[in-house]
Short mmCIF file of C-alpha atoms in Angstrom, two decimals:
data_model
loop_
_atom_site.label_atom_id
_atom_site.label_comp_id
_atom_site.label_asym_id
_atom_site.label_seq_id
_atom_site.Cartn_x
_atom_site.Cartn_y
_atom_site.Cartn_z
CA MET A 1 27.44 -6.99 -11.71
CA SER A 2 29.43 -9.24 -13.99
CA LEU A 3 26.58 -11.62 -14.76
CA LEU A 4 23.69 -10.72 -17.04
CA LEU A 5 20.59 -9.92 -15.03
CA GLY A 6 18.67 -12.97 -16.15
CA ASP A 7 21.58 -15.25 -15.14
CA TRP A 8 21.78 -13.56 -11.70
CA LEU A 9 18.11 -13.99 -11.15
CA ALA A 10 18.17 -17.68 -12.17
CA GLN A 11 20.91 -18.52 -9.67
CA LYS A 12 18.83 -18.50 -6.49
CA PRO A 13 15.31 -17.50 -5.34
CA PHE A 14 14.69 -13.72 -5.34
CA SER A 15 12.07 -11.24 -4.21
CA LEU A 16 10.70 -8.67 -6.58
CA ALA A 17 10.28 -5.11 -5.25
CA LEU A 18 8.20 -2.66 -7.31
CA SER A 19 8.73 1.03 -6.70
CA ALA A 20 6.40 3.98 -6.39
CA GLY A 21 5.69 6.03 -9.51
CA PHE A 22 2.57 7.83 -10.67
CA PHE A 23 0.55 5.38 -12.84
CA GLY A 24 3.74 3.37 -13.27
CA PHE A 25 1.96 0.06 -12.88
CA TYR A 26 2.02 -0.30 -16.74
CA ALA A 27 5.84 -0.52 -16.65
CA HIS A 28 5.76 -2.84 -13.71
CA CYS A 29 3.48 -5.17 -15.63
CA GLY A 30 5.87 -5.18 -18.49
CA VAL A 31 8.76 -6.24 -16.28
CA LEU A 32 6.62 -8.95 -14.69
CA LEU A 33 5.61 -10.24 -18.10
CA ALA A 34 9.23 -10.37 -19.24
CA LEU A 35 10.20 -12.32 -16.16
CA GLU A 36 7.37 -14.84 -16.63
CA GLU A 37 8.23 -15.33 -20.29
CA ALA A 38 11.84 -16.02 -19.24
CA GLY A 39 10.69 -18.58 -16.67
CA LEU A 40 11.79 -16.44 -13.74
CA PHE A 41 9.25 -16.37 -10.93
CA PRO A 42 9.84 -14.34 -7.75
CA SER A 43 9.51 -16.10 -4.41
CA ALA A 44 7.96 -13.01 -2.78
CA TYR A 45 6.67 -9.56 -3.76
CA SER A 46 6.80 -6.11 -2.16
CA GLY A 47 5.70 -2.74 -3.42
CA ALA A 48 4.80 0.89 -2.73
CA SER A 49 2.21 3.03 -4.44
CA ALA A 50 1.89 1.93 -8.10
CA GLY A 51 4.15 -1.01 -7.23
CA ALA A 52 1.69 -2.12 -4.53
CA ILE A 53 -1.02 -2.51 -7.16
CA VAL A 54 0.96 -4.91 -9.37
CA ALA A 55 2.52 -6.75 -6.40
CA GLY A 56 -0.85 -7.19 -4.76
CA LEU A 57 -2.62 -8.41 -7.95
CA ARG A 58 0.23 -10.85 -8.71
CA SER A 59 0.36 -12.27 -5.20
CA SER A 60 -3.40 -12.78 -5.25
CA GLY A 61 -2.98 -15.12 -8.26
CA CYS A 62 -3.43 -12.75 -11.24
CA ASP A 63 -0.65 -13.26 -13.87
CA ALA A 64 0.98 -10.57 -15.91
CA LYS A 65 -1.09 -11.06 -19.05
CA GLN A 66 -4.30 -10.76 -17.04
CA MET A 67 -3.06 -7.58 -15.39
CA LEU A 68 -2.11 -5.99 -18.72
CA GLU A 69 -5.58 -6.71 -20.03
CA ILE A 70 -7.13 -5.12 -16.97
CA LEU A 71 -4.87 -2.03 -16.70
CA THR A 72 -4.78 -1.15 -20.40
CA HIS A 73 -8.57 -0.78 -20.30
CA LEU A 74 -8.56 1.40 -17.19
CA GLN A 75 -10.50 4.61 -17.63
CA ARG A 76 -10.62 7.76 -15.46
CA ARG A 77 -14.26 7.04 -14.61
CA ASP A 78 -13.13 3.81 -12.99
CA PHE A 79 -11.54 5.70 -10.11
CA TRP A 80 -12.70 9.34 -10.37
CA ASP A 81 -15.08 10.18 -7.51
CA PRO A 82 -14.60 13.76 -6.19
CA GLY A 83 -15.90 14.43 -2.69
CA LEU A 84 -15.37 16.42 0.47
CA GLY A 85 -12.48 15.31 2.68
CA LEU A 86 -8.70 15.32 2.91
CA GLY A 87 -8.26 14.66 -0.79
CA LEU A 88 -9.88 15.48 -4.10
CA LEU A 89 -11.15 11.92 -4.59
CA ARG A 90 -13.06 9.91 -2.01
CA GLY A 91 -11.30 6.77 -3.17
CA ASP A 92 -14.40 4.53 -2.97
CA ARG A 93 -14.25 3.69 -6.67
CA LEU A 94 -10.60 2.77 -6.54
CA ARG A 95 -11.04 0.73 -3.42
CA ASN A 96 -14.00 -1.13 -4.96
CA LEU A 97 -12.11 -1.65 -8.23
CA LEU A 98 -9.21 -3.27 -6.39
CA ASP A 99 -11.63 -5.43 -4.42
CA ARG A 100 -13.19 -6.71 -7.68
CA LEU A 101 -9.89 -7.40 -9.38
CA LEU A 102 -8.22 -9.28 -6.56
CA LEU A 103 -8.56 -13.08 -6.56
CA VAL A 104 -8.33 -13.18 -2.72
CA SER A 105 -9.39 -10.75 -0.01
CA ASP A 106 -6.55 -10.84 2.49
CA PHE A 107 -2.76 -11.27 2.72
CA GLN A 108 -3.06 -14.67 4.36
CA SER A 109 -4.84 -16.11 1.34
CA CYS A 110 -2.24 -14.93 -1.21
CA CYS A 111 -0.40 -17.63 -3.19
CA ILE A 112 2.90 -15.77 -2.91
CA PRO A 113 4.23 -13.84 0.16
CA LEU A 114 3.53 -10.12 -0.07
CA SER A 115 4.46 -6.90 1.69
CA ILE A 116 2.95 -3.44 1.01
CA SER A 117 4.38 -0.17 2.21
CA VAL A 118 2.09 2.47 3.60
CA TYR A 119 2.67 5.81 5.41
CA ASP A 120 1.14 6.44 8.84
CA ILE A 121 0.04 10.10 8.84
CA PHE A 122 0.03 10.72 12.58
CA LYS A 123 3.09 8.63 13.51
CA ARG A 124 4.86 10.07 10.46
CA LYS A 125 6.54 6.84 9.51
CA THR A 126 6.36 4.19 6.86
CA ILE A 127 5.40 0.62 7.82
CA ALA A 128 5.07 -2.63 5.84
CA LEU A 129 1.71 -4.32 5.95
CA GLN A 130 1.80 -8.07 5.67
CA SER A 131 -1.62 -9.09 7.07
CA GLY A 132 -5.21 -7.94 6.96
CA ASN A 133 -7.46 -6.79 4.10
CA LEU A 134 -5.55 -6.72 0.80
CA ALA A 135 -7.63 -4.12 -1.09
CA ASP A 136 -7.40 -1.68 1.93
CA ALA A 137 -3.66 -2.03 2.04
CA MET A 138 -3.23 -1.53 -1.71
CA TYR A 139 -5.50 1.50 -1.69
CA ALA A 140 -3.61 3.03 1.24
CA SER A 141 -0.25 2.51 -0.51
CA CYS A 142 -1.34 4.43 -3.62
CA ALA A 143 -3.46 7.10 -1.84
CA VAL A 144 -1.41 10.09 -3.04
CA PRO A 145 -1.92 12.94 -0.50
CA LEU A 146 -4.39 15.64 -1.60
CA LEU A 147 -5.50 13.46 -4.58
CA PHE A 148 -6.95 10.48 -2.69
CA GLN A 149 -8.37 10.60 0.80
CA PRO A 150 -6.52 8.60 3.49
CA ILE A 151 -7.87 5.31 4.72
CA ARG A 152 -8.18 4.08 8.33
CA ILE A 153 -6.85 0.59 9.03
CA ASP A 154 -6.88 -0.85 12.58
CA GLY A 155 -7.28 2.62 14.07
CA ASN A 156 -4.43 4.24 12.08
CA TRP A 157 -4.66 6.54 9.10
CA PHE A 158 -2.53 5.74 6.05
CA VAL A 159 -1.55 7.26 2.71
CA ASP A 160 0.93 6.72 -0.12
CA GLY A 161 3.69 4.24 0.81
CA GLY A 162 6.05 5.97 -1.63
CA ILE A 163 6.45 8.91 0.74
CA GLY A 164 8.97 7.01 2.86
CA ASP A 165 9.71 3.91 0.78
CA THR A 166 10.21 4.97 -2.84
CA TRP A 167 11.60 1.61 -3.99
CA GLY A 168 9.09 -0.63 -2.11
CA LEU A 169 11.81 -2.49 -0.23
CA LEU A 170 10.76 -1.98 3.42
CA GLY A 171 9.05 -5.34 3.95
CA ILE A 172 11.81 -7.51 2.51
CA PRO A 173 14.15 -9.27 5.00
CA GLU A 174 17.65 -7.84 4.96
CA ASN A 175 19.50 -10.94 3.74
CA CYS A 176 17.13 -11.78 0.80
CA ARG A 177 18.15 -11.48 -2.81
CA VAL A 178 16.12 -8.73 -4.38
CA PHE A 179 15.36 -7.51 -7.90
CA CYS A 180 14.03 -3.99 -7.72
CA HIS A 181 12.24 -2.35 -10.68
CA CYS A 182 12.78 1.36 -10.10
CA LEU A 183 10.48 3.69 -11.93
CA PRO A 184 11.81 7.15 -12.87
CA THR A 185 10.95 9.30 -9.89
CA SER A 186 11.96 12.09 -7.61
CA ALA A 187 10.92 13.04 -4.09
CA VAL A 188 8.52 15.95 -3.73
CA TRP A 189 7.66 15.53 -0.06
CA SER A 190 10.54 17.64 1.29
CA ARG A 191 9.41 21.30 1.41
CA GLY A 192 7.80 20.94 -2.00
CA ARG A 193 11.13 20.73 -3.82
CA LYS A 194 12.05 17.81 -6.02
CA ARG A 195 15.24 15.92 -5.24
CA LYS A 196 16.93 13.00 -6.89
CA ILE A 197 16.85 9.68 -5.08
CA SER A 198 19.77 7.28 -5.27
CA LEU A 199 19.10 3.72 -6.41
CA PRO A 200 19.29 1.07 -3.70
CA GLU A 201 22.61 -0.70 -3.51
CA GLY A 202 23.94 -3.94 -1.93
CA GLU A 203 25.48 -7.30 -2.61
CA ASN A 204 22.09 -9.00 -2.75
CA ILE A 205 20.17 -6.46 -4.83
CA ALA A 206 19.85 -5.87 -8.56
CA CYS A 207 18.07 -2.81 -9.96
CA LEU A 208 16.44 -1.98 -13.32
CA LYS A 209 15.64 1.62 -14.06
CA ILE A 210 14.59 2.87 -17.54
CA ASP A 211 14.50 6.63 -17.71
CA SER A 212 13.05 6.83 -21.16
CA LEU A 213 9.58 5.38 -20.33
CA PRO A 214 6.77 7.19 -22.19
CA ALA A 215 4.39 9.33 -20.20
CA VAL A 216 0.94 7.97 -19.38
CA SER A 217 -1.71 9.17 -21.84
CA LYS A 218 -3.84 12.08 -20.67
CA GLU A 219 -6.81 10.22 -22.11
CA ILE A 220 -6.93 7.75 -19.21
#
């Protein structure tokens, strides 16, 4: 790309895609804050896993500064609820936390269009949710298998959207201009072995990936 990223984004409306990445919502918030300070506001959001949390909060009306205030005070006790089931954590605390933080309860009430990627366990495919309960969709998208228990939505069981949509791009129409914030990640779902994932490419897509991001503190 010959243009600077900011110049490219300022040319025409763009969607912001936020990738999966364990507890990577801190980095996503930083990118969102930088965009807002530069006067660049996405026309739509999409996300998977950690990206779904930031995309969902922003689309509900929460700005980047508000999100940083919330997420920097997040503690393990806010989501840690071990229990019997198909995952170490029941997920009730995380689901209730998301419900409290969101400014609206469903996709239809969002101030900005939103798409959240989730993985259907039994159909073994990723789908993009764009309607229904917002907290349920966000929880499903970040329900890492074996850590968080899956959630049932409309008769289907869902877990982490990053399984099949690492970059959070599934729900964005093909011809849209997209800025994708790609957290450092690798796939671990294929026979338990990590493999590198290529960044998305295309005429209408710009990616930002910073490999030197600091690890999340173990004190969370």
